[in-house]
Amino acid sequence: MTAETPSNPATGDSGARTVPTLEMVAALAGVSRATVSRVVNSSPKVTPHVVDAVNDAIERLNYVPNRAARSLASRRTQVIALVVPETTAKLFSDPFFATVAQGIALYLSDTDYTLNMLISSEAKSEKTRRYLMGGNVDGALVVSHHSGDHSYSELGQSLPVVFGGRPLIATESASYFVDVDNAAGAAGATAHLVETGRRHIATIAGPQDMPAGLDRLTGWRRTLSMHGFDQSLVELGDFTPESGADAMRRLLDRGVPIDGVFAANDQMAAGAYSVIYERGLSIPGDIAMAGFDDNYYGSTTTPPLTTVHQPSHELGAKMAEVLVALIEGKTVEHVTLMPTNLLVRASTL
Amino acid sequence: MTAETPSNPATGDSGARTVPTLEMVAALAGVSRATVSRVVNSSPKVTPHVVDAVNDAIERLNYVPNRAARSLASRRTQVIALVVPETTAKLFSDPFFATVAQGIALYLSDTDYTLNMLISSEAKSEKTRRYLMGGNVDGALVVSHHSGDHSYSELGQSLPVVFGGRPLIATESASYFVDVDNAAGAAGATAHLVETGRRHIATIAGPQDMPAGLDRLTGWRRTLSMHGFDQSLVELGDFTPESGADAMRRLLDRGVPIDGVFAANDQMAAGAYSVIYERGLSIPGDIAMAGFDDNYYGSTTTPPLTTVHQPSHELGAKMAEVLVALIEGKTVEHVTLMPTNLLVRASTL
DNA sequence: GTGAAAGCGCTAACAG
DNA sequence: CTGTTAGCGCTTTCAC
């Protein structure tokens, strides 16, 4: 502790400052404030000897730059906003946001950027928008499940913004986004079903007005068409277990052979399980099941569900990475897709 | 280079300012900057007429105060740090932090404070500490499960800090903390067991070097002693399902009657289930079970587990509330305990 | 390479 | 009640 620094350089300061300033460092090191600033910002053109002296003074004073002052002078905030445009209820029931946020925070903790979390219910979206546009942040990350909600997309024109989850309709791609490769994940899960010998593979698809629903169906189709298999075994659900059960019922009622099912999420797969057992069929004996998401709906079924794991934290980290690159003026892809990985469990043995 | 966005907000700043300043508002409203500042900060002593004029100008210019400048001048940052001193692995596997963080963010979104999330692995704890002490935040919230880790407790002497989770050893209570009322929750669950007619109530306690483990055992004892029941049926576990199974085995091996068990968390309760069934006993017929935490370990058992729900997001909100009060110089209790609530399910019918 | 000087946008006494 | 006057702590030309 540098408690009593009697050699405290007199700066004409009367009140006892608790936090050392750049000026004090300059005085202690015997250089000008400009030089200290250069050292702090690791400017290349400072004599090594001087750098050491300054760093020494910084160390002894336990100096930490004042962010506000730095921002004000440099016109850069070093702050990145994480905007979560969701209702309270949704937020609490969804581990997805949390994991993504952690990924973001973790990535940023290795940079000089600071994370500013903004929970923005619809009521406050205007306030949030203003805050963002008010020059208080260097860039923003927007995470939303109903990624159709690109009400923040206009933002991209006045501020670097990266979205998590692709927009439903491909805009003029003025914006940047990072998403999980839903189609590839679905195709992979379906391919696994094929590899284990299934030939009559159905799908319980998600809502076709959500990117995830759409793309996962596309992935299923891709694999089947690659093998020339029948693509007519499609029933839609709304991502709830009940809808999965209903869809499964409709599939079985068709009376055609089915030996494998790819459900667009684990909850629907769990719903389907009950119907399959209801009909006296077995998993994976009669029907192999695969899901998507990797949550406890899939891990607690009997047998455990083969499913597609989403790299939520990597997604967050990548979003942050892309945004930082954008802020720093680098060229980055407008679209970044994160690879998923298949978790093979007993439901597809 | 990025796309052809002429107003590219990235580094290269060539043209006119995009963000209006207080000065511009003053000019438009025909008053001084000081007056605008007063209006913005809702000072009581401004003529209503002038207030309107200024607000009008603000509206027309779409003015938003610059935080950095404001902080610098007022020597208040309006920033609250959320410090999570955990390893990456723990962070990802634990929904607790996420929920608490959401509660905090949500509470703060109604205030003028901004949330600054700092994931601080041990490697970076020194950097974090410096940042916090460097006058970059008005206060800090520290959330950790192994709340014994009050390595940040010294912070409390130079900055308002509120901890989530009580310290293991009662310090000189120089610090503030908010915690779930573990003892009361445990006492309540045990009382429920008593109310349903159980008279031989055992407990599978948690590690006694963790506040949660300690306090939940205390709660169990409290209820039993209130009824004058036997308090010798205690076995310790380490919060894992396996340890719960082992503890249950030891309890049953004692060969004394047991008709109810309070487990200090749901995971241990789940472990106990398997042993109970192994011995050919039924739940709740032979033994009623109650747990603590309310997670899926308890909700997916058969029968579903009666458990104590932790108000994680309320905990977060309360932490934020206490910190804000502290920052604003109000007197607040050093200890705030959040009430839990009992979720009665089939395991204690 | 280094220092001097001029602010960044706002708040905070202090006069009037 | 409102304007004037100083800075807050740092970066950043521009000379030297």
XYZ file of C-alpha atoms (C1' of nucleotides) in Angstrom:
730
model
C 0.000 0.000 0.000
C 1.310 3.420 -0.860
C -0.501 4.994 2.006
C 1.796 7.741 3.114
C 3.482 9.155 0.094
C 4.975 12.226 1.682
C 6.706 12.952 -1.570
C 3.315 13.560 -2.978
C 3.855 15.993 -5.802
C 2.143 19.214 -4.930
C -0.398 19.861 -7.590
C -1.941 22.763 -5.833
C -4.613 20.367 -4.756
C -6.111 21.140 -1.415
C -8.559 18.332 -0.730
C -7.050 14.887 -0.258
C -7.779 13.012 -3.466
C -8.396 9.356 -2.981
C -7.697 8.420 -6.566
C -4.384 9.299 -8.188
C -4.523 11.247 -11.428
C -2.418 11.196 -14.502
C -0.992 14.488 -13.428
C 0.327 13.020 -10.233
C 1.987 10.248 -12.169
C 3.575 12.802 -14.450
C 4.952 14.726 -11.521
C 6.337 11.639 -9.828
C 7.933 10.422 -13.048
C 9.245 13.854 -13.873
C 7.617 14.030 -17.292
C 4.652 15.803 -18.820
C 1.081 14.599 -18.732
C 1.225 14.031 -22.451
C 4.013 11.547 -22.032
C 2.218 9.629 -19.343
C -0.794 9.492 -21.601
C 1.359 8.104 -24.363
C 2.729 5.408 -22.134
C -0.685 4.478 -20.865
C -1.896 4.135 -24.412
C 1.263 2.323 -25.408
C 2.266 4.772 -28.067
C 5.270 3.421 -29.982
C 7.262 6.630 -29.863
C 8.403 6.939 -26.292
C 11.916 6.232 -25.098
C 12.044 2.864 -23.317
C 13.782 4.478 -20.403
C 10.975 6.964 -19.977
C 8.386 4.232 -20.336
C 9.914 2.425 -17.391
C 9.997 5.518 -15.255
C 6.362 6.221 -15.972
C 5.264 2.651 -15.390
C 7.123 2.739 -12.159
C 5.284 5.820 -11.028
C 1.996 4.279 -12.107
C 2.766 1.220 -10.079
C 3.723 3.157 -6.994
C 0.720 5.395 -7.121
C -1.574 2.522 -8.040
C -2.852 4.710 -10.793
C -5.895 3.738 -12.848
C -7.021 5.907 -15.748
C -10.350 7.580 -15.319
C -12.667 6.217 -17.935
C -14.958 9.174 -18.080
C -12.150 11.582 -18.735
C -10.615 9.315 -21.259
C -13.871 8.884 -23.126
C -14.580 12.538 -23.109
C -11.235 13.429 -24.542
C -10.926 10.600 -27.007
C -14.545 10.526 -28.067
C -14.586 6.801 -27.629
C -16.447 5.218 -24.749
C -14.963 1.720 -24.717
C -18.411 0.592 -23.732
C -20.433 -2.054 -25.494
C -24.123 -2.375 -24.825
C -25.903 -5.685 -24.610
C -29.523 -5.066 -25.433
C -32.042 -7.715 -24.494
C -35.425 -6.711 -25.866
C -37.553 -9.141 -23.935
C -40.276 -9.164 -21.399
C -39.355 -9.992 -17.872
C -41.183 -13.276 -17.946
C -39.412 -14.568 -21.000
C -36.088 -13.514 -19.691
C -36.452 -15.456 -16.504
C -37.539 -18.635 -18.129
C -34.856 -18.741 -20.730
C -31.330 -19.902 -20.053
C -30.308 -19.007 -23.576
C -29.858 -15.300 -22.931
C -27.922 -15.908 -19.812
C -25.463 -18.193 -21.472
C -24.982 -15.902 -24.409
C -24.466 -12.989 -22.065
C -21.850 -14.912 -20.162
C -20.039 -15.676 -23.379
C -20.045 -12.009 -24.248
C -18.882 -10.876 -20.846
C -16.146 -13.439 -20.836
C -14.844 -12.399 -24.214
C -14.900 -8.747 -23.334
C -13.114 -9.299 -20.076
C -9.986 -9.851 -22.127
C -10.384 -6.629 -24.040
C -10.525 -3.026 -22.968
C -14.232 -2.898 -23.500
C -16.768 -2.828 -20.779
C -20.182 -4.478 -20.939
C -23.315 -2.497 -20.366
C -26.393 -4.675 -19.947
C -29.686 -3.142 -20.971
C -32.883 -5.036 -20.355
C -35.253 -3.266 -22.620
C -38.894 -4.107 -22.308
C -41.027 -2.682 -25.052
C -42.081 0.146 -22.811
C -38.537 1.358 -22.595
C -37.304 0.624 -26.060
C -37.404 4.285 -27.008
C -35.358 5.248 -23.987
C -32.885 2.530 -24.825
C -32.623 3.566 -28.411
C -31.887 7.124 -27.382
C -29.301 6.062 -24.928
C -27.543 4.055 -27.574
C -27.726 6.824 -30.119
C -26.596 9.391 -27.584
C -22.987 8.492 -28.036
C -22.789 6.596 -24.789
C -21.556 3.363 -26.258
C -19.181 2.376 -29.033
C -21.381 -0.417 -30.268
C -24.281 -2.654 -29.393
C -25.137 -6.321 -29.295
C -28.780 -7.272 -29.631
C -29.944 -10.677 -28.520
C -33.482 -11.769 -29.028
C -35.165 -15.052 -29.578
C -37.911 -13.717 -31.718
C -35.207 -12.457 -33.942
C -37.858 -11.202 -36.258
C -37.776 -8.300 -33.865
C -35.173 -6.298 -35.567
C -36.720 -3.121 -34.348
C -33.209 -2.180 -33.513
C -31.978 -2.793 -36.995
C -32.137 0.864 -37.937
C -29.583 1.397 -35.234
C -27.047 -0.250 -37.427
C -26.932 2.837 -39.547
C -25.632 5.069 -36.818
C -23.749 2.655 -34.623
C -21.969 -0.648 -35.051
C -24.493 -3.313 -34.107
C -24.304 -7.083 -34.141
C -27.398 -9.216 -33.779
C -27.649 -12.636 -32.278
C -29.939 -14.712 -34.433
C -30.566 -14.039 -38.045
C -33.479 -11.932 -39.239
C -36.381 -13.865 -40.693
C -36.251 -12.072 -43.963
C -32.888 -11.446 -45.405
C -32.709 -7.685 -45.357
C -30.458 -5.828 -47.695
C -27.929 -7.281 -45.306
C -26.971 -3.879 -44.082
C -26.649 -5.450 -40.679
C -24.330 -7.914 -39.074
C -25.366 -11.025 -37.281
C -24.062 -14.193 -35.724
C -26.215 -17.249 -35.511
C -26.092 -20.921 -34.842
C -26.006 -22.924 -38.033
C -29.450 -24.398 -37.600
C -29.643 -25.966 -41.020
C -26.309 -27.706 -40.704
C -27.173 -28.931 -37.225
C -30.470 -30.367 -38.401
C -28.843 -31.908 -41.441
C -26.244 -33.514 -39.225
C -28.775 -34.982 -36.834
C -30.750 -36.345 -39.757
C -27.612 -37.753 -41.322
C -26.898 -39.548 -38.083
C -30.346 -41.124 -38.264
C -29.546 -42.288 -41.782
C -26.196 -43.676 -40.715
C -27.801 -45.784 -38.033
C -29.871 -47.421 -40.743
C -33.135 -45.502 -40.612
C -34.845 -45.054 -43.942
C -38.248 -43.599 -43.107
C -37.354 -40.413 -41.334
C -40.024 -37.947 -40.275
C -39.618 -34.488 -38.774
C -41.547 -32.503 -36.246
C -40.736 -29.040 -37.478
C -40.972 -25.737 -35.649
C -43.002 -22.675 -36.582
C -42.163 -21.606 -40.072
C -42.221 -17.955 -39.160
C -39.148 -18.292 -37.007
C -35.689 -18.636 -38.453
C -34.896 -21.577 -36.211
C -38.042 -23.375 -37.286
C -37.443 -22.703 -40.922
C -33.769 -23.556 -41.051
C -34.048 -26.781 -39.110
C -36.647 -28.052 -41.527
C -34.381 -27.049 -44.374
C -31.551 -29.021 -42.830
C -33.691 -32.126 -42.528
C -34.705 -31.802 -46.160
C -31.155 -31.317 -47.267
C -30.015 -34.646 -45.857
C -33.017 -36.552 -47.115
C -32.746 -35.167 -50.594
C -29.062 -35.991 -50.612
C -30.068 -39.614 -50.083
C -33.125 -39.472 -52.262
C -35.428 -40.301 -49.348
C -39.060 -39.370 -48.949
C -39.582 -35.838 -47.649
C -43.287 -35.952 -47.030
C -43.204 -36.942 -43.362
C -43.455 -33.417 -41.982
C -45.686 -32.165 -39.187
C -45.435 -28.771 -37.578
C -45.350 -27.915 -33.901
C -44.820 -24.723 -31.961
C -41.815 -25.834 -29.924
C -43.897 -26.926 -26.916
C -44.000 -30.541 -25.674
C -47.755 -30.716 -26.290
C -47.403 -29.662 -29.897
C -44.682 -32.261 -30.279
C -47.020 -34.934 -28.977
C -49.764 -33.817 -31.344
C -47.436 -33.805 -34.299
C -46.167 -37.268 -33.446
C -49.722 -38.506 -33.217
C -50.496 -37.141 -36.667
C -47.378 -38.749 -38.071
C -48.217 -42.170 -36.675
C -51.815 -41.830 -37.789
C -50.654 -41.627 -41.358
C -50.150 -45.349 -41.155
C -46.916 -45.331 -43.107
C -43.662 -46.773 -41.778
C -41.553 -44.427 -39.670
C -38.314 -45.539 -38.068
C -36.741 -42.225 -37.241
C -37.849 -38.723 -36.200
C -35.958 -35.479 -36.087
C -37.707 -32.965 -33.829
C -36.816 -29.302 -34.197
C -36.272 -28.982 -30.463
C -35.942 -31.139 -27.381
C -39.256 -30.135 -25.905
C -41.195 -31.372 -28.896
C -39.117 -34.532 -28.915
C -40.033 -35.104 -25.276
C -43.689 -34.656 -26.170
C -43.320 -37.149 -28.987
C -41.834 -39.726 -26.615
C -45.066 -40.029 -24.687
C -47.104 -40.660 -27.833
C -44.662 -43.246 -29.087
C -44.900 -45.126 -25.800
C -48.680 -44.685 -25.794
C -48.795 -46.581 -29.059
C -46.738 -49.382 -27.619
C -43.674 -48.586 -29.670
C -40.126 -48.438 -28.383
C -37.244 -45.972 -28.627
C -34.884 -46.539 -30.294
C -36.069 -50.039 -31.195
C -39.009 -49.038 -33.349
C -38.304 -45.365 -33.765
C -35.072 -43.467 -33.281
C -35.458 -39.886 -32.008
C -33.218 -36.872 -32.369
C -33.820 -33.368 -31.073
C -32.234 -29.943 -31.081
C -31.078 -27.569 -28.319
C -29.630 -29.857 -25.687
C -31.564 -28.907 -22.606
C -32.945 -30.949 -19.780
C -36.071 -31.902 -21.672
C -33.814 -34.122 -23.680
C -31.466 -35.255 -20.970
C -34.131 -36.472 -18.587
C -36.108 -38.605 -20.994
C -35.789 -42.370 -21.088
C -33.778 -43.151 -23.080
C -31.769 -39.907 -23.129
C -32.273 -37.986 -26.339
C -29.713 -37.626 -29.080
C -29.695 -33.921 -29.776
C -27.912 -31.006 -31.378
C -25.991 -28.902 -28.921
C -25.997 -25.158 -29.434
C -22.789 -23.343 -28.628
C -24.516 -20.505 -26.779
C -21.499 -19.104 -25.067
C -19.363 -19.356 -28.153
C -22.155 -17.537 -29.918
C -21.922 -14.737 -27.395
C -18.162 -14.593 -27.632
C -18.300 -14.489 -31.404
C -20.858 -11.697 -31.339
C -18.562 -9.673 -29.156
C -15.611 -10.482 -31.350
C -17.398 -9.355 -34.480
C -18.580 -6.159 -32.857
C -15.160 -5.235 -31.592
C -13.715 -5.830 -35.042
C -16.431 -3.635 -36.482
C -15.770 -0.863 -34.011
C -12.120 -0.974 -34.807
C -12.852 -0.494 -38.445
C -11.956 -3.950 -39.616
C -13.807 -5.661 -42.408
C -15.983 -8.480 -41.185
C -18.503 -10.833 -42.702
C -22.098 -9.768 -42.365
C -23.119 -13.295 -41.521
C -21.310 -15.615 -39.156
C -22.674 -19.064 -38.495
C -21.547 -21.042 -35.500
C -21.179 -24.790 -35.893
C -23.282 -27.038 -33.704
C -22.315 -30.449 -32.492
C -24.287 -33.610 -32.277
C -24.707 -35.262 -28.920
C -25.344 -38.919 -29.585
C -27.290 -40.581 -26.817
C -29.360 -43.720 -26.392
C -32.378 -42.608 -28.422
C -30.616 -43.352 -31.689
C -28.568 -46.408 -30.819
C -13.283 -1.022 -45.360
C -16.804 -1.448 -44.323
C -19.735 -0.823 -46.597
C -20.480 2.514 -48.146
C -22.209 3.905 -45.130
C -21.219 7.515 -45.406
C -22.090 8.041 -41.786
C -19.899 5.186 -40.732
C -19.576 5.633 -37.006
C -16.280 3.860 -36.877
C -13.053 5.518 -35.977
C -12.509 7.903 -38.840
C -14.438 10.948 -37.790
C -14.388 13.470 -40.512
C -17.539 15.467 -40.725
C -20.167 17.121 -38.566
C -21.102 15.934 -35.122
C -23.970 13.534 -35.175
C -24.822 13.939 -31.516
C -26.287 17.212 -30.248
C -24.676 18.831 -27.231
C -26.089 20.639 -24.297
C -24.737 23.820 -25.775
C -26.797 23.383 -28.900
C -29.886 22.913 -26.802
C -29.075 26.067 -24.878
C -28.706 28.033 -28.068
C -31.943 26.729 -29.520
C -33.853 27.418 -26.323
C -32.234 30.801 -25.891
C -30.896 30.128 -22.413
C -27.535 29.359 -20.850
C -25.965 25.949 -20.639
C -26.364 26.009 -16.890
C -30.090 26.314 -17.241
C -30.285 23.429 -19.623
C -28.240 21.398 -17.200
C -30.670 22.292 -14.447
C -33.604 21.173 -16.496
C -31.937 17.966 -17.459
C -31.235 17.240 -13.824
C -34.700 18.386 -12.854
C -33.575 21.060 -10.500
C -36.584 22.488 -8.667
C -35.678 26.116 -9.226
C -36.359 26.757 -12.871
C -39.344 28.682 -14.207
C -41.871 26.272 -15.671
C -41.992 28.287 -18.820
C -38.281 27.956 -19.304
C -38.439 24.276 -18.516
C -40.860 23.814 -21.366
C -38.754 25.756 -23.783
C -35.722 23.705 -22.914
C -37.537 20.423 -23.085
C -38.849 21.451 -26.416
C -35.388 22.121 -27.708
C -34.194 18.827 -26.282
C -36.992 17.052 -28.040
C -36.348 18.707 -31.356
C -32.653 18.054 -31.254
C -33.118 14.583 -29.871
C -30.596 15.483 -27.271
C -29.141 12.873 -24.946
C -26.693 13.863 -22.225
C -23.181 12.570 -22.619
C -22.444 10.280 -19.754
C -18.719 10.675 -19.811
C -18.912 14.425 -19.557
C -21.510 14.248 -16.892
C -19.476 11.811 -14.812
C -16.356 13.805 -15.188
C -17.964 16.988 -14.018
C -20.120 15.541 -11.300
C -17.602 13.031 -10.068
C -20.292 10.399 -10.083
C -20.228 7.631 -12.639
C -23.749 6.278 -12.359
C -22.221 2.920 -13.021
C -22.614 -0.139 -10.858
C -20.308 -3.074 -11.309
C -21.456 -6.642 -11.055
C -18.456 -8.729 -10.127
C -18.642 -12.461 -10.627
C -15.502 -14.032 -9.217
C -15.852 -17.450 -10.739
C -14.095 -19.704 -13.135
C -15.498 -20.011 -16.578
C -16.587 -23.562 -16.031
C -18.590 -22.842 -12.937
C -20.195 -19.875 -14.512
C -21.485 -21.826 -17.448
C -22.918 -24.625 -15.432
C -24.761 -22.503 -12.968
C -28.077 -20.841 -13.657
C -27.964 -19.101 -10.321
C -25.662 -16.299 -11.407
C -27.614 -15.688 -14.521
C -30.871 -15.304 -12.724
C -29.415 -13.047 -10.107
C -27.803 -10.933 -12.799
C -31.092 -10.606 -14.590
C -32.755 -9.465 -11.397
C -30.085 -6.845 -10.960
C -30.261 -5.622 -14.519
C -33.986 -5.426 -14.365
C -33.986 -3.403 -11.196
C -31.372 -1.023 -12.486
C -33.172 -0.495 -15.749
C -35.642 1.595 -13.795
C -32.957 3.739 -12.260
C -30.326 5.992 -13.743
C -27.626 3.500 -13.046
C -25.965 1.405 -15.614
C -24.750 -2.146 -15.103
C -21.181 -3.101 -15.752
C -20.618 -6.840 -15.783
C -17.172 -8.044 -14.774
C -16.349 -11.705 -14.996
C -13.315 -11.929 -12.833
C -11.404 -15.157 -12.852
C -8.768 -15.392 -10.204
C -6.115 -14.465 -12.703
C -7.724 -11.117 -13.235
C -8.912 -10.324 -9.779
C -6.172 -7.795 -9.261
C -7.069 -5.999 -12.465
C -10.702 -5.993 -11.431
C -9.949 -4.668 -8.016
C -7.949 -1.835 -9.498
C -10.655 -0.984 -11.913
C -13.175 -0.788 -9.129
C -10.934 1.279 -6.922
C -10.004 3.552 -9.792
C -13.144 5.547 -9.426
C -14.800 4.041 -12.439
C -17.910 2.874 -10.674
C -20.131 4.216 -7.924
C -20.546 0.865 -6.269
C -20.176 -2.853 -6.739
C -22.201 -5.999 -6.367
C -20.346 -9.228 -5.747
C -22.015 -12.542 -6.391
C -20.313 -15.776 -5.578
C -21.429 -19.175 -4.579
C -18.477 -19.990 -2.504
C -19.342 -16.929 -0.560
C -16.488 -17.707 1.720
C -14.580 -15.924 -0.997
C -14.899 -12.481 0.333
C -11.614 -11.544 -1.132
C -13.376 -8.462 -2.239
C -14.515 -7.591 1.219
C -11.747 -5.073 1.731
C -13.274 -3.194 -1.131
C -16.118 -2.261 1.111
C -13.891 0.192 2.850
C -13.349 2.363 -0.158
C -16.476 1.788 -2.179
C -20.075 0.834 -1.468
C -20.266 -2.921 -1.963
C -23.092 -5.366 -1.509
C -22.486 -9.093 -1.462
C -24.828 -11.808 -2.547
C -24.643 -14.592 -0.028
C -23.523 -14.162 3.523
C -19.940 -14.697 4.583
C -19.242 -17.923 6.432
C -17.867 -16.243 9.453
C -19.705 -13.216 10.640
C -17.148 -10.491 10.140
C -17.276 -7.351 12.145
C -20.191 -6.812 9.800
C -18.434 -3.973 8.135
C -19.980 -5.164 4.911
C -23.427 -5.396 3.494
C -25.032 -8.477 2.117
C -28.263 -9.900 0.887
C -28.979 -13.569 1.141
C -31.719 -16.074 0.893
C -33.050 -16.992 4.299
C -31.748 -20.520 4.245
C -32.578 -21.301 7.826
C -36.158 -20.147 7.525
C -36.612 -22.049 4.281
C -35.295 -25.232 5.813
C -37.368 -24.724 8.926
C -40.445 -24.242 6.761
C -39.867 -27.368 4.730
C -39.325 -29.342 7.907
C -42.440 -27.850 9.468
C -44.380 -28.976 6.425
C -43.120 -32.495 7.002
C -44.341 -32.269 10.577
C -47.708 -30.945 9.495
C -48.240 -33.893 7.207
C -47.857 -36.144 10.192
C -44.220 -37.191 10.053
C -42.562 -37.707 13.393
C -39.201 -39.260 12.573
C -37.594 -36.664 10.375
C -34.047 -37.034 9.172
C -31.916 -34.572 7.224
C -29.278 -34.938 4.599
C -27.278 -31.820 5.340
C -24.835 -29.973 3.132
C -21.172 -29.241 3.809
C -20.826 -27.433 7.078
C -18.192 -25.114 5.735
C -20.669 -23.415 3.456
C -23.227 -20.972 4.740
C -26.015 -22.692 2.825
C -25.086 -26.059 4.294
C -24.822 -24.703 7.790
C -27.975 -22.625 7.795
C -30.192 -25.279 6.302
C -29.187 -27.698 8.999
C -29.909 -25.014 11.556
C -33.373 -24.527 10.108
C -34.121 -28.215 10.329
C -33.012 -28.276 13.945
C -35.069 -25.233 14.749
C -38.314 -26.879 13.716
C -37.550 -30.174 15.368
C -36.564 -28.587 18.640
C -39.726 -26.508 18.554
C -41.658 -29.774 18.535
C -39.332 -31.590 20.842
C -38.477 -34.186 18.204
C -35.313 -36.216 17.906
C -32.477 -34.341 16.202
C -30.012 -37.166 15.820
C -30.961 -38.255 12.310
C -28.329 -36.192 10.513
C -26.017 -37.310 7.724
C -23.815 -35.017 5.703
C -23.453 -34.839 1.923
C -21.612 -32.513 -0.419
C -24.582 -31.370 -2.489
C -24.074 -34.026 -5.198
C -26.664 -36.720 -5.968
C -24.168 -39.449 -5.121
C -23.474 -38.002 -1.714
C -27.217 -37.797 -1.165
C -27.584 -41.467 -1.976
C -24.773 -42.380 0.394
C -26.225 -40.299 3.187
C -29.635 -41.871 2.697
C -28.067 -45.294 2.820
C -26.392 -44.490 6.114
C -29.639 -43.167 7.520
C -31.568 -46.289 6.613
C -28.778 -48.499 7.886
C -29.295 -47.055 11.322
C -32.313 -49.286 11.551
C -34.433 -46.695 13.303
C -37.772 -45.514 11.969
C -37.669 -42.655 9.468
C -40.787 -41.286 7.831
C -39.525 -37.974 6.484
C -36.297 -36.532 5.103
C -35.275 -32.968 4.473
C -32.370 -32.793 2.031
C -30.349 -29.599 1.899
C -30.646 -29.475 -1.878
C -32.592 -31.107 -4.678
C -29.635 -32.978 -6.074
C -29.043 -34.834 -2.842
C -32.762 -35.512 -2.560
C -32.716 -37.026 -6.034
C -29.830 -39.235 -5.003
C -31.747 -40.303 -1.914
C -34.738 -41.315 -4.034
C -32.798 -44.091 -5.717
C -31.694 -45.573 -2.411
C -35.191 -45.425 -0.990
C -36.538 -47.324 -3.992
C -33.611 -49.734 -3.824
C -34.730 -50.690 -0.338
C -38.255 -51.291 -1.555
C -39.684 -48.270 0.202
C -42.096 -45.785 -1.311
C -42.301 -42.013 -1.547
C -44.270 -40.472 0.047
C -45.922 -43.614 1.450
C -43.062 -44.767 3.631
C -40.880 -41.701 3.528
C -41.779 -38.152 2.636
C -39.001 -36.152 0.951
C -38.372 -32.423 0.789
C -35.489 -30.622 -0.881
C -34.113 -27.135 -1.374
C -33.335 -25.037 -4.469
C -36.119 -25.887 -6.881
C -34.256 -27.028 -9.937
C -34.881 -29.777 -12.407
C -33.324 -32.433 -10.237
C -36.394 -32.082 -8.105
C -38.969 -31.495 -10.792
C -38.101 -34.544 -12.844
C -38.168 -37.105 -10.079
C -41.083 -39.435 -9.533
C -42.938 -38.298 -7.600
C -41.991 -34.630 -8.061
C -40.110 -33.269 -5.085
C -41.497 -30.822 -2.570
C -38.815 -28.187 -2.346
C -37.861 -24.716 -1.216
C -37.800 -22.194 -4.010
C -35.089 -19.571 -3.963
C -36.058 -16.138 -5.151
C -32.916 -15.615 -7.226
C -34.089 -12.701 -9.236
C -35.618 -10.973 -6.260
C -32.277 -11.520 -4.580
C -30.583 -9.709 -7.434
C -33.079 -6.893 -7.385
C -32.715 -6.478 -3.651
C -28.948 -6.403 -3.911
C -29.204 -3.603 -6.423
C -31.721 -1.799 -4.308
C -29.519 -1.942 -1.245
C -26.489 -0.786 -3.166
C -28.274 2.166 -4.688
C -29.541 3.188 -1.281
C -26.012 2.909 0.041
C -24.601 5.010 -2.759
C -27.179 7.650 -2.162
C -26.135 7.871 1.427
C -29.166 6.277 2.974
C -28.901 4.090 6.018
C -29.528 0.466 5.247
C -29.388 -2.778 7.151
C -26.148 -4.673 6.855
C -28.014 -7.921 6.476
C -31.041 -8.490 4.299
C -32.587 -11.929 4.137
C -34.941 -12.822 1.327
C -37.851 -15.081 2.131
C -38.109 -18.389 0.349
C -41.289 -20.179 -0.488
C -42.208 -23.771 -0.203
C -43.271 -25.643 -3.302
C -45.425 -28.499 -2.167
C -45.408 -31.397 -4.587
C -46.242 -35.082 -4.483
C -43.256 -36.230 -2.444
C -44.852 -35.052 0.789
C -48.512 -35.763 0.186
C 10.766 11.951 -28.583
C 8.550 15.291 -25.541
C 6.035 19.355 -23.772
C 2.498 23.132 -24.074
C -1.888 24.315 -24.859
C -6.477 23.622 -26.097
C -10.367 21.482 -25.435
C -13.994 16.918 -25.012
C -19.472 18.076 -22.790
C -21.022 18.766 -18.645
C -21.773 20.382 -13.593
C -21.154 23.420 -9.793
C -20.284 27.303 -7.104
C -20.978 32.050 -7.138
C -22.776 36.227 -8.510
C -26.421 38.886 -10.100
C -34.392 32.144 -10.889
C -30.542 32.503 -14.416
C -25.930 33.448 -16.387
C -20.786 33.426 -15.671
C -16.846 31.214 -14.627
C -14.096 27.378 -13.670
C -12.715 23.248 -13.971
C -13.501 17.408 -13.844
C -8.947 14.049 -15.968
C -7.546 12.870 -20.117
C -6.135 13.037 -25.262
C -4.308 15.393 -28.978
C -2.498 18.539 -32.454
C 1.368 21.350 -32.943
C 5.750 23.151 -31.992
C 10.264 22.384 -30.176
